Structures are given as C-alpha cells and as structure tokens.
XYZ file of C-alpha atoms in Angstrom:
169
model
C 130.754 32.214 73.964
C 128.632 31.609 70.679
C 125.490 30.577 70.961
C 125.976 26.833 70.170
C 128.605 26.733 73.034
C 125.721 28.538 75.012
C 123.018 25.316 73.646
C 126.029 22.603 74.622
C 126.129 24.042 77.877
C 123.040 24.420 78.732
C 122.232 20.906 77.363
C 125.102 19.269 79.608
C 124.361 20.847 82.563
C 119.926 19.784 82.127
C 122.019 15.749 81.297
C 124.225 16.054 84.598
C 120.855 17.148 87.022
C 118.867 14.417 84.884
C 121.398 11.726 85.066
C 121.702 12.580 89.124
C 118.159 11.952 89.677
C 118.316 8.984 87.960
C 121.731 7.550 89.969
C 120.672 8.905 93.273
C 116.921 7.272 92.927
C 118.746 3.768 91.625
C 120.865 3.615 95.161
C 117.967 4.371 97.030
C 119.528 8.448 98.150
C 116.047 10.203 97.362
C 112.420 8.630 96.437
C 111.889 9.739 92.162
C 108.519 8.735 93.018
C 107.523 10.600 96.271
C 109.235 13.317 94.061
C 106.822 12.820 91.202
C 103.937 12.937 93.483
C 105.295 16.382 95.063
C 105.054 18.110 91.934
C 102.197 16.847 90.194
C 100.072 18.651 92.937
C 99.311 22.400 91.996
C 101.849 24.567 93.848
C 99.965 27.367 95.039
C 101.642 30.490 93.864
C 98.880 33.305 95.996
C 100.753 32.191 99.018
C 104.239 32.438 98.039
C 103.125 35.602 96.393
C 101.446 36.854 99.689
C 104.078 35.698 101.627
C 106.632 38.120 99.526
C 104.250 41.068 99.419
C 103.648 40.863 102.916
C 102.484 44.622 103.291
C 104.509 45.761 100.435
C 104.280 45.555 96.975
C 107.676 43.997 95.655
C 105.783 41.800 93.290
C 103.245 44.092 91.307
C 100.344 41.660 90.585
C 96.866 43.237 91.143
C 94.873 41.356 93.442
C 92.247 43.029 94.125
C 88.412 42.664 94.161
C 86.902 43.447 90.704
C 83.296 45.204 90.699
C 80.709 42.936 90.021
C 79.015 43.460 86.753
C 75.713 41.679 88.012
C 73.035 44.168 89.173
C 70.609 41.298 88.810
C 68.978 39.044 91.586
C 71.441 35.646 92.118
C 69.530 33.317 93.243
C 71.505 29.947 95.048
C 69.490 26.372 94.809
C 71.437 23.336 96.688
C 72.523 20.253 94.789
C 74.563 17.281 95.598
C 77.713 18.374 96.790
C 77.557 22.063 95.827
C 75.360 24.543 94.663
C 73.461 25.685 91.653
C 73.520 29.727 90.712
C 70.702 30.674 88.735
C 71.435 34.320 86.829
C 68.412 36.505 85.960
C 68.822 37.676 82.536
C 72.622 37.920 82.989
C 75.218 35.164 81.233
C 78.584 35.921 82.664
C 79.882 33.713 85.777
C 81.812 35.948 88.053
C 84.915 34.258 90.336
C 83.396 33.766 94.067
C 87.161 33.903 95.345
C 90.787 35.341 94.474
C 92.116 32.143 93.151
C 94.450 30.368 90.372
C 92.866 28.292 87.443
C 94.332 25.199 87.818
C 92.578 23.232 86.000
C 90.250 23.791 82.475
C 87.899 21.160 80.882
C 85.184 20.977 78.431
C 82.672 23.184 80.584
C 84.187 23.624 83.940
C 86.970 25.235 85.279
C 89.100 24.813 88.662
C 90.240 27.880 90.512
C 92.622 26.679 93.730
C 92.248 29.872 96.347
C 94.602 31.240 98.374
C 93.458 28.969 101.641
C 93.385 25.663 99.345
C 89.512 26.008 98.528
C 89.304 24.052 94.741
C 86.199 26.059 93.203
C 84.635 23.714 90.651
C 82.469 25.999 88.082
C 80.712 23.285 86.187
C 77.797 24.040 83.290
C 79.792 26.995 81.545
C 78.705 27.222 77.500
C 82.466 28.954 77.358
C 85.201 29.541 79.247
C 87.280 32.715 79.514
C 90.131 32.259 81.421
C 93.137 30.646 80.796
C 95.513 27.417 82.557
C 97.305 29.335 85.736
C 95.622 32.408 85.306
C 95.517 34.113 87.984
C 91.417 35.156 88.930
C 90.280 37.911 91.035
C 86.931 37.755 92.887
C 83.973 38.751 90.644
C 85.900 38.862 87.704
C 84.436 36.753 84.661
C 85.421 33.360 84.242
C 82.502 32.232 81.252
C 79.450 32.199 80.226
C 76.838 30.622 81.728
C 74.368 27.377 80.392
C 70.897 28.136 79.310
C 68.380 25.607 79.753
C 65.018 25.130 77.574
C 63.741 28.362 79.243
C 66.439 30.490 78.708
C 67.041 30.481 82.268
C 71.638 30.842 82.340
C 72.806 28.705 85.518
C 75.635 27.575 86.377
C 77.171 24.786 89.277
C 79.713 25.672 91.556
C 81.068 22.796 94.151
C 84.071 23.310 96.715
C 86.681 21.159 97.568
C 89.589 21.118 100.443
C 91.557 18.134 101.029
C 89.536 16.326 98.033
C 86.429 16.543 100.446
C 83.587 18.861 99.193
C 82.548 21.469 102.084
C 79.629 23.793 102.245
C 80.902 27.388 102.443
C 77.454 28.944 102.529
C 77.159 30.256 98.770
C-alpha cells in the first residue's frame, strides 16, 4: 500500500464515522449535542491512569510528591472565595495537589485533581506549565506577583461541581 492509498484510506474511513454522526443525529438515533457537551468537559486522565496502575506500574508516569523548594514562612490570608498565599522572599508558586492543567490564561492557571478539585492559581507574573500537563504536588507552576512592596503573592480558589469550597489552605 503506498502512502497515498494509506491518506485515501484513512481519509474515507474519518468521512464514513463523520457522515454517521451526522445521519444518525438527523433521525434522532443519538443526541450530537448531548455528545458535544460530553466532550467539551475535561476528561480526567489521573483516574483512568490510577485506575490502570492500580498497585502496579503498567503505565510509567511519575506521580509522586516533589520536595518543596520553599524553606520560607507561607503565610495564608482569606479572600472572597479562596485564599491569598503570601511568599516571604520566595517567587515560585508550588502545585498544592497532584493534578492536570486544564486550563491556562493570561495569569492563572487551572489544575483539575485527581478527586475533581479545579485549583484556580490566579496573580502569577508567568506561568510554567503547559495545557494537559500533568502537575505533581509542590512542583512549580509560576512565578508569583509582586506588589508595590515587593511582597510575591499569589490567589488560589477551589472549585468542585462549579461551586468554590474551602479546603483549609
């Protein structure tokens, strides 16, 4: 088989599966959009991944706690719906959870745990992880804001079920 027979085949059997989505959402056999909403959600891939390893090791992905590289004092102020970190003379913010990045904007990134926690790092100068990464606990994610007094902080709020909940950080 060359490699354009390869390409046509490929490309007629992607046209069939499209085309039978299509057909079998016109007569009403499946719902395209109840399908649409299924996989816009983040599939959580720590599950399915724990769920394999069980207490083997058949997919090698470390997981494990990194060491934190913060020996200074943390210090945790409450704000509306979450809470504000305040670093002593330290920039990087360290992952409070094994998680995925699901999501990265201007200064905050998402990280979607293994028990559907959505950690919400807001207030990052830069961020240093990438889309579906996966993030192990203390490991750094970015750098932290300064404000006026060169004091780095950073906001953290956390989601489950699109509610935010108060894990005690």
């Amino acid at each position: 088989m060359s490699l354009l027979d390869k390409f046509l085949y490929k490309f007629a059997m992607v046209f069939f599966l499209l085309f039978s989505v299509v057909v079998l959402d016109k007569i009403n056999v499946i719902d395209f959009s109840d399908l649409q909403e299924k996989m816009s959600t983040h599939f959580n891939f720590l599950k399915l991944i724990n769920k394999i390893n069980g207490k083997t090791t058949l997919i090698a992905i470390d997981l494990d706690e990194v060491q934190s590289a913060n020996a200074g004092v943390i210090k945790s102020q409450k704000i509306t719906n979450g809470n504000r970190i305040i670093l002593d003379s330290y920039e990087a913010v360290e992952s409070l959870d094994l998680g995925i990045v699901v999501r990265i904007e201007k200064d905050s990134v998402y990280i979607l745990n293994n028990d559907d926690y959505l950690y919400c790092y807001t207030k990052l100068e830069t961020v240093d992880v990438n889309l579906y990464q996966i993030v192990r606990k203390n490991q750094i994610i970015g750098k932290a804001s300064a404000d006026k007094n060169g004091i780095n902080y950073y906001d953290v709020y956390v989601k489950k079920n699109n509610k935010y909940v108060d894990l005690g950080i």
